[in-house]
Short mmCIF file of C-alpha atoms in Angstrom, two decimals:
data_model
loop_
_atom_site.label_atom_id
_atom_site.label_comp_id
_atom_site.label_asym_id
_atom_site.label_seq_id
_atom_site.Cartn_x
_atom_site.Cartn_y
_atom_site.Cartn_z
CA UNK A 1 79.11 -9.39 -39.17
CA UNK A 2 78.07 -12.44 -37.11
CA UNK A 3 77.34 -15.72 -38.85
CA UNK A 4 73.72 -16.78 -39.28
CA UNK A 5 74.19 -19.45 -36.63
CA UNK A 6 75.42 -17.00 -34.02
CA UNK A 7 72.70 -14.53 -34.98
CA UNK A 8 70.02 -17.18 -34.54
CA UNK A 9 71.14 -17.71 -30.96
CA UNK A 10 70.00 -14.15 -30.30
CA UNK A 11 66.51 -14.54 -31.73
CA UNK A 12 64.89 -15.87 -28.56
CA UNK A 13 64.40 -12.72 -26.53
CA UNK A 14 65.76 -9.50 -27.98
CA UNK A 15 66.19 -10.85 -31.50
CA UNK A 16 68.05 -9.22 -34.36
CA UNK A 17 66.67 -6.12 -36.05
CA UNK A 18 65.50 -6.35 -39.63
CA UNK A 19 66.39 -3.78 -42.19
CA UNK A 20 64.34 -0.59 -42.13
CA UNK A 21 61.39 -0.67 -44.47
CA UNK A 22 60.58 -4.34 -43.92
CA UNK A 23 56.84 -4.76 -43.34
CA UNK A 24 57.57 -7.58 -40.89
CA UNK A 25 60.23 -5.71 -38.93
CA UNK A 26 58.09 -4.95 -35.91
CA UNK A 27 55.68 -6.85 -33.73
CA UNK A 28 52.00 -6.08 -34.18
CA UNK A 29 50.91 -3.35 -31.75
CA UNK A 30 48.23 -3.57 -29.14
CA UNK A 31 48.39 -7.28 -28.32
CA UNK A 32 47.45 -7.82 -24.68
CA UNK A 33 49.31 -10.50 -22.75
CA UNK A 34 48.49 -12.53 -19.69
CA UNK A 35 50.93 -11.61 -16.89
CA UNK A 36 53.61 -14.28 -16.60
CA UNK A 37 52.30 -16.27 -19.57
CA UNK A 38 54.63 -17.08 -22.49
CA UNK A 39 51.59 -17.45 -24.76
CA UNK A 40 50.29 -13.87 -24.68
CA UNK A 41 46.68 -13.49 -25.66
CA UNK A 42 46.47 -17.03 -26.98
CA UNK A 43 45.57 -18.72 -23.70
CA UNK A 44 47.56 -21.45 -21.95
CA UNK A 45 47.14 -25.09 -20.92
CA UNK A 46 45.11 -23.91 -17.91
CA UNK A 47 43.09 -21.43 -19.99
CA UNK A 48 42.91 -23.33 -23.27
CA UNK A 49 41.21 -21.48 -26.12
CA UNK A 50 39.65 -24.72 -27.35
CA UNK A 51 40.26 -28.45 -27.35
CA UNK A 52 42.11 -28.30 -30.67
CA UNK A 53 44.82 -25.92 -29.39
CA UNK A 54 48.14 -27.16 -28.03
CA UNK A 55 50.88 -25.08 -26.40
CA UNK A 56 54.65 -25.34 -26.86
CA UNK A 57 57.19 -23.79 -24.50
CA UNK A 58 60.87 -24.79 -24.14
CA UNK A 59 60.73 -24.08 -20.40
CA UNK A 60 57.94 -26.54 -19.65
CA UNK A 61 55.00 -24.15 -19.27
CA UNK A 62 53.09 -25.67 -22.20
CA UNK A 63 51.80 -29.06 -23.26
CA UNK A 64 55.11 -29.80 -24.97
CA UNK A 65 58.66 -28.47 -24.89
CA UNK A 66 59.35 -28.86 -28.61
CA UNK A 67 57.38 -28.34 -31.79
CA UNK A 68 57.98 -31.81 -33.18
CA UNK A 69 56.35 -33.53 -30.22
CA UNK A 70 53.38 -31.18 -30.42
CA UNK A 71 53.03 -31.81 -34.14
CA UNK A 72 53.10 -35.58 -33.57
CA UNK A 73 50.24 -35.17 -31.09
CA UNK A 74 48.22 -32.81 -33.28
CA UNK A 75 46.45 -35.52 -35.24
CA UNK A 76 43.38 -34.90 -37.35
CA UNK A 77 42.40 -31.58 -38.88
CA UNK A 78 42.00 -28.02 -37.67
CA UNK A 79 44.63 -28.12 -34.91
CA UNK A 80 46.50 -25.05 -33.65
CA UNK A 81 49.99 -24.95 -32.11
CA UNK A 82 50.74 -21.81 -30.07
CA UNK A 83 54.53 -21.58 -29.78
CA UNK A 84 56.23 -19.58 -27.04
CA UNK A 85 59.41 -17.60 -27.77
CA UNK A 86 62.44 -19.81 -28.28
CA UNK A 87 64.72 -21.40 -30.85
CA UNK A 88 63.44 -24.85 -31.83
CA UNK A 89 66.09 -26.87 -33.64
CA UNK A 90 65.24 -29.95 -35.66
CA UNK A 91 63.52 -31.00 -38.88
CA UNK A 92 59.72 -30.91 -39.04
CA UNK A 93 57.23 -32.45 -41.44
CA UNK A 94 53.54 -31.60 -41.72
CA UNK A 95 51.98 -34.58 -43.53
CA UNK A 96 48.85 -34.43 -45.63
CA UNK A 97 46.65 -35.80 -42.83
CA UNK A 98 47.26 -32.66 -40.73
CA UNK A 99 45.00 -30.45 -42.86
CA UNK A 100 44.17 -26.92 -41.70
CA UNK A 101 47.00 -26.83 -39.16
CA UNK A 102 47.94 -23.40 -37.77
CA UNK A 103 51.25 -22.39 -36.16
CA UNK A 104 51.26 -19.18 -34.13
CA UNK A 105 54.31 -17.42 -32.72
CA UNK A 106 52.91 -16.38 -29.35
CA UNK A 107 54.71 -13.05 -28.94
CA UNK A 108 53.51 -11.59 -32.23
CA UNK A 109 57.12 -10.90 -33.28
CA UNK A 110 58.53 -13.55 -35.65
CA UNK A 111 62.06 -12.90 -34.40
CA UNK A 112 61.11 -14.48 -31.09
CA UNK A 113 59.93 -17.87 -32.37
CA UNK A 114 62.46 -19.64 -34.62
CA UNK A 115 62.23 -23.09 -36.19
CA UNK A 116 65.64 -23.97 -37.63
CA UNK A 117 67.88 -26.79 -38.80
CA UNK A 118 71.13 -27.00 -40.77
CA UNK A 119 71.06 -29.61 -43.52
CA UNK A 120 72.12 -29.00 -47.12
CA UNK A 121 71.53 -30.89 -50.35
CA UNK A 122 75.04 -32.32 -50.01
CA UNK A 123 74.57 -33.54 -46.45
CA UNK A 124 75.11 -37.34 -46.33
CA UNK A 125 72.04 -39.41 -45.52
CA UNK A 126 72.23 -41.17 -42.15
CA UNK A 127 72.18 -44.60 -43.84
CA UNK A 128 75.07 -43.70 -46.13
CA UNK A 129 73.02 -44.21 -49.32
CA UNK A 130 73.82 -40.80 -50.76
CA UNK A 131 73.05 -37.21 -49.98
CA UNK A 132 69.82 -35.56 -48.89
CA UNK A 133 69.20 -33.52 -52.03
CA UNK A 134 67.44 -30.18 -52.17
CA UNK A 135 64.07 -31.36 -50.85
CA UNK A 136 65.70 -33.44 -48.14
CA UNK A 137 67.59 -30.40 -46.86
CA UNK A 138 64.40 -28.59 -45.79
CA UNK A 139 64.14 -27.64 -42.14
CA UNK A 140 60.34 -27.79 -42.49
CA UNK A 141 58.25 -29.61 -45.11
CA UNK A 142 54.53 -28.88 -45.42
CA UNK A 143 52.36 -31.26 -47.45
CA UNK A 144 49.04 -30.60 -45.73
CA UNK A 145 46.37 -28.40 -47.28
CA UNK A 146 45.14 -25.35 -45.42
CA UNK A 147 48.39 -24.75 -43.50
CA UNK A 148 48.70 -21.33 -41.84
CA UNK A 149 51.64 -19.76 -40.00
CA UNK A 150 51.67 -16.44 -38.17
CA UNK A 151 54.64 -14.62 -36.67
CA UNK A 152 57.13 -17.50 -36.99
CA UNK A 153 60.69 -17.60 -38.37
CA UNK A 154 61.64 -20.58 -40.56
CA UNK A 155 65.39 -20.89 -41.06
CA UNK A 156 68.20 -23.03 -42.38
CA UNK A 157 71.52 -21.92 -40.91
CA UNK A 158 73.78 -24.26 -42.89
CA UNK A 159 76.79 -22.26 -44.12
CA UNK A 160 79.01 -22.75 -47.16
CA UNK A 161 81.98 -21.49 -45.19
CA UNK A 162 81.62 -24.36 -42.72
CA UNK A 163 81.45 -26.99 -45.48
CA UNK A 164 83.72 -25.94 -48.37
CA UNK A 165 83.83 -29.53 -49.65
CA UNK A 166 80.08 -29.60 -50.41
CA UNK A 167 78.91 -29.23 -54.00
CA UNK A 168 75.23 -29.46 -53.05
CA UNK A 169 74.85 -26.10 -51.31
CA UNK A 170 71.07 -25.77 -51.52
CA UNK A 171 69.71 -25.44 -47.98
CA UNK A 172 65.94 -25.02 -47.77
CA UNK A 173 64.31 -23.34 -44.77
CA UNK A 174 60.80 -24.52 -45.70
CA UNK A 175 59.27 -26.50 -48.55
CA UNK A 176 55.56 -25.75 -48.95
CA UNK A 177 53.51 -28.08 -51.16
CA UNK A 178 49.95 -27.95 -49.83
CA UNK A 179 47.11 -26.00 -51.40
CA UNK A 180 45.76 -22.98 -49.50
CA UNK A 181 48.96 -22.38 -47.53
CA UNK A 182 49.16 -18.92 -45.93
CA UNK A 183 51.89 -17.08 -44.06
CA UNK A 184 51.38 -13.80 -42.21
CA UNK A 185 54.22 -11.79 -40.70
CA UNK A 186 56.69 -14.69 -41.02
CA UNK A 187 60.41 -14.70 -41.77
CA UNK A 188 62.32 -17.10 -44.03
CA UNK A 189 66.10 -17.16 -43.52
CA UNK A 190 68.71 -19.01 -45.54
CA UNK A 191 71.16 -18.61 -48.39
CA UNK A 192 70.52 -20.81 -51.44
CA UNK A 193 66.92 -22.02 -51.99
CA UNK A 194 65.51 -20.52 -48.80
CA UNK A 195 61.79 -20.79 -49.63
CA UNK A 196 60.64 -23.70 -51.80
CA UNK A 197 57.11 -22.67 -52.84
CA UNK A 198 56.09 -25.84 -54.65
CA UNK A 199 53.31 -28.39 -55.20
CA UNK A 200 52.72 -32.07 -54.46
CA UNK A 201 52.66 -33.04 -58.15
CA UNK A 202 53.01 -31.56 -61.62
CA UNK A 203 49.23 -31.60 -62.02
CA UNK A 204 48.55 -30.03 -58.60
CA UNK A 205 48.26 -26.24 -58.79
CA UNK A 206 48.86 -25.48 -55.11
CA UNK A 207 47.93 -21.92 -54.08
CA UNK A 208 49.99 -20.04 -51.50
CA UNK A 209 49.75 -16.58 -49.97
CA UNK A 210 52.51 -14.63 -48.16
CA UNK A 211 51.67 -11.30 -46.55
CA UNK A 212 53.96 -8.94 -44.62
CA UNK A 213 56.73 -11.55 -44.72
CA UNK A 214 60.51 -11.19 -44.84
CA UNK A 215 62.70 -13.47 -46.99
CA UNK A 216 66.45 -13.43 -47.42
CA UNK A 217 69.08 -15.40 -49.30
CA UNK A 218 71.36 -15.40 -52.32
CA UNK A 219 70.85 -18.06 -55.02
CA UNK A 220 67.25 -18.66 -56.21
CA UNK A 221 66.02 -18.09 -52.69
CA UNK A 222 62.33 -18.09 -53.66
CA UNK A 223 61.73 -20.96 -56.10
CA UNK A 224 59.35 -23.70 -57.17
CA UNK A 225 56.16 -24.31 -59.18
CA UNK A 226 53.42 -23.13 -56.81
CA UNK A 227 50.86 -20.47 -57.61
CA UNK A 228 52.11 -18.01 -54.99
CA UNK A 229 51.14 -14.44 -54.14
CA UNK A 230 53.65 -12.32 -52.23
CA UNK A 231 51.85 -9.30 -50.85
CA UNK A 232 53.71 -6.48 -49.05
CA UNK A 233 56.77 -8.66 -48.53
CA UNK A 234 60.45 -7.76 -48.13
CA UNK A 235 63.10 -9.69 -50.07
CA UNK A 236 66.68 -9.16 -48.91
CA UNK A 237 69.70 -10.25 -50.99
CA UNK A 238 72.84 -11.06 -49.02
CA UNK A 239 76.49 -10.23 -49.49
CA UNK A 240 78.82 -13.12 -50.31
CA UNK A 241 82.48 -13.52 -49.43
CA UNK A 242 83.00 -16.60 -51.62
CA UNK A 243 82.52 -14.73 -54.92
CA UNK A 244 84.64 -11.90 -56.28
CA UNK A 245 82.28 -10.68 -59.00
CA UNK A 246 78.63 -10.33 -59.93
CA UNK A 247 76.15 -11.87 -60.08
CA UNK A 248 75.88 -13.13 -56.53
CA UNK A 249 72.52 -14.73 -57.21
CA UNK A 250 68.85 -14.44 -58.08
CA UNK A 251 65.79 -13.59 -56.00
CA UNK A 252 63.22 -15.73 -57.82
CA UNK A 253 63.44 -19.00 -59.77
CA UNK A 254 59.89 -20.09 -60.64
CA UNK A 255 59.29 -23.47 -62.28
CA UNK A 256 55.59 -23.07 -63.07
CA UNK A 257 54.01 -26.03 -64.85
CA UNK A 258 53.17 -25.27 -68.47
CA UNK A 259 49.48 -26.02 -67.88
CA UNK A 260 49.24 -23.67 -64.91
CA UNK A 261 47.99 -20.19 -65.90
CA UNK A 262 49.39 -18.61 -62.72
CA UNK A 263 52.88 -18.68 -61.22
CA UNK A 264 54.42 -16.15 -58.83
CA UNK A 265 52.83 -12.75 -58.26
CA UNK A 266 54.77 -10.15 -56.26
CA UNK A 267 52.94 -6.94 -55.40
CA UNK A 268 53.49 -3.91 -53.16
CA UNK A 269 56.80 -5.36 -51.99
CA UNK A 270 60.46 -4.37 -51.48
CA UNK A 271 63.73 -5.84 -52.71
CA UNK A 272 66.76 -4.59 -50.79
CA UNK A 273 70.35 -5.78 -50.55
CA UNK A 274 73.44 -6.00 -48.38
CA UNK A 275 75.53 -6.62 -51.53
CA UNK A 276 77.08 -4.03 -53.85
CA UNK A 277 74.85 -2.25 -56.35
CA UNK A 278 73.83 -4.35 -59.32
CA UNK A 279 75.15 -7.64 -57.98
CA UNK A 280 71.82 -9.48 -58.11
CA UNK A 281 69.40 -10.48 -60.84
CA UNK A 282 65.71 -10.30 -60.13
CA UNK A 283 64.95 -13.77 -61.48
CA UNK A 284 65.82 -16.65 -63.73
CA UNK A 285 63.54 -19.46 -64.93
CA UNK A 286 63.94 -22.97 -63.57
CA UNK A 287 63.00 -25.72 -66.01
CA UNK A 288 63.82 -28.88 -64.04
CA UNK A 289 64.85 -32.11 -65.73
CA UNK A 290 61.74 -33.71 -64.24
CA UNK A 291 59.48 -31.31 -66.18
CA UNK A 292 60.94 -30.03 -69.42
CA UNK A 293 57.48 -28.66 -70.31
CA UNK A 294 57.62 -26.13 -67.45
CA UNK A 295 56.84 -22.54 -68.43
CA UNK A 296 58.05 -20.39 -65.52
CA UNK A 297 55.91 -17.38 -64.64
CA UNK A 298 56.72 -14.32 -62.54
CA UNK A 299 54.96 -10.96 -62.33
CA UNK A 300 56.42 -8.19 -60.16
CA UNK A 301 54.16 -5.18 -59.86
CA UNK A 302 54.02 -1.91 -57.94
CA UNK A 303 57.09 -2.89 -55.94
CA UNK A 304 60.30 -1.07 -55.01
CA UNK A 305 63.44 -2.63 -56.44
CA UNK A 306 66.57 -1.39 -54.71
CA UNK A 307 69.99 -0.74 -56.17
CA UNK A 308 71.14 -4.30 -55.54
CA UNK A 309 69.22 -5.41 -58.63
CA UNK A 310 71.00 -5.18 -61.97
CA UNK A 311 68.63 -2.80 -63.75
CA UNK A 312 70.30 -3.18 -67.16
CA UNK A 313 70.01 -7.00 -67.18
CA UNK A 314 67.59 -8.00 -64.41
CA UNK A 315 66.93 -11.53 -65.68
CA UNK A 316 69.19 -14.50 -66.34
CA UNK A 317 68.94 -17.97 -67.84
CA UNK A 318 69.55 -21.10 -65.79
CA UNK A 319 69.64 -23.79 -68.49
CA UNK A 320 70.66 -23.63 -72.12
CA UNK A 321 67.64 -24.03 -74.36
CA UNK A 322 65.31 -22.31 -71.90
CA UNK A 323 66.11 -18.58 -72.13
CA UNK A 324 64.24 -16.23 -69.87
CA UNK A 325 62.84 -14.40 -72.89
CA UNK A 326 60.72 -17.47 -73.70
CA UNK A 327 59.14 -17.54 -70.24
CA UNK A 328 56.27 -15.63 -68.66
CA UNK A 329 58.15 -12.80 -66.95
CA UNK A 330 56.60 -9.35 -66.61
CA UNK A 331 56.62 -6.17 -64.54
CA UNK A 332 54.20 -3.35 -63.90
CA UNK A 333 54.76 0.07 -62.39
CA UNK A 334 57.76 -0.83 -60.27
CA UNK A 335 59.93 1.87 -58.72
CA UNK A 336 63.49 2.28 -57.43
CA UNK A 337 66.93 2.15 -59.04
CA UNK A 338 66.62 -1.58 -59.71
CA UNK A 339 63.46 -0.97 -61.76
CA UNK A 340 65.03 1.54 -64.17
CA UNK A 341 64.35 0.62 -67.80
CA UNK A 342 67.37 1.06 -70.06
CA UNK A 343 66.32 -1.39 -72.78
CA UNK A 344 62.59 -2.21 -72.97
CA UNK A 345 63.41 -5.60 -74.46
CA UNK A 346 65.06 -6.58 -71.18
CA UNK A 347 62.14 -5.42 -69.02
CA UNK A 348 58.81 -6.77 -70.35
CA UNK A 349 55.98 -4.61 -69.02
CA UNK A 350 52.29 -5.39 -68.62
CA UNK A 351 49.77 -3.06 -70.19
CA UNK A 352 47.09 -1.61 -67.94
CA UNK A 353 44.57 -4.10 -69.33
CA UNK A 354 46.94 -7.04 -68.75
CA UNK A 355 47.64 -5.86 -65.20
CA UNK A 356 43.94 -6.26 -64.36
CA UNK A 357 44.36 -10.03 -64.73
CA UNK A 358 47.43 -10.21 -62.46
CA UNK A 359 45.84 -9.78 -59.04
CA UNK A 360 45.53 -12.03 -55.99
CA UNK A 361 41.91 -12.79 -56.87
CA UNK A 362 42.92 -13.98 -60.34
CA UNK A 363 45.70 -16.15 -59.00
CA UNK A 364 43.94 -17.60 -55.93
CA UNK A 365 40.46 -18.13 -57.33
CA UNK A 366 37.76 -18.95 -54.76
CA UNK A 367 40.26 -18.91 -51.89
CA UNK A 368 40.34 -15.55 -50.09
CA UNK A 369 43.23 -15.45 -47.58
CA UNK A 370 43.74 -11.74 -48.23
CA UNK A 371 40.15 -10.69 -47.56
#
């Protein structure tokens, strides 16, 4: 099996096939393209859709050859970056003053447009003052409200095997903190802490929506305190060569603030695995030292849980004193071998009446990204 770094080199162009059954595995059909244009139906610098749209192409056919330069130029609100196929390496930050920014992968296939870097929590800071930490490892950090991404891959290809001396092995592909952040047909690739679905502050209940997206990793690879809805997504747990026994990791690690009535909602989704059967837990709660009042919340409903999930003990505890049984974990009408109920006490289920209050509308309020 090739390493993630070698696989990423294939993404521009043919790409690497996703597992069967992933909603984001194929490009959207019926998208007309302009002959010879790397931007498809999204215009070009000579046929600009509007004054707020900028074009990125590594071969010089756009306004910019890299995403960072385009982002620096996209000041104000409501800007759109149309990104031609290519692998764009380097860290990106979307500050709060770039509200309502949209990134579009021009081909319509997220495998073609990859934004990637390779820092980890244990990576030394350039000034020698310590290490980057989990947040500092992120390839992309989004603080702006109203951020939207379509058909883009966000990745962190840092590898444990290349850095066996590191103890800080968290390596975030993207940290999302802004309210009303939406991702459609995107991919999130990493190992530990791939997608950091978070907020700007403990008192900020940032809402996020992920539809037809693909996420892969091993340890806590979807984590944070955001109110996040994952709709028709595919979560893929990875095999590990550095561990000889289960568990290899956890899919979700929410850290929902105690005052927030809504954490993570997963619906109509898939969890598959490249690891042996039963080697992954579905979730464990994260109660960070910065917020010991956190009350992690996760609802997984009407989703298919593959054999990689330990059906007998699907949940784990991260920190002593904060057992998963004291958190807000629940399931509803899931299917697959990983959803098999052997002991009801280990698989809390919503009633039909309770399930009516665990929907995207309930979680997202007056924001309707799924309409």
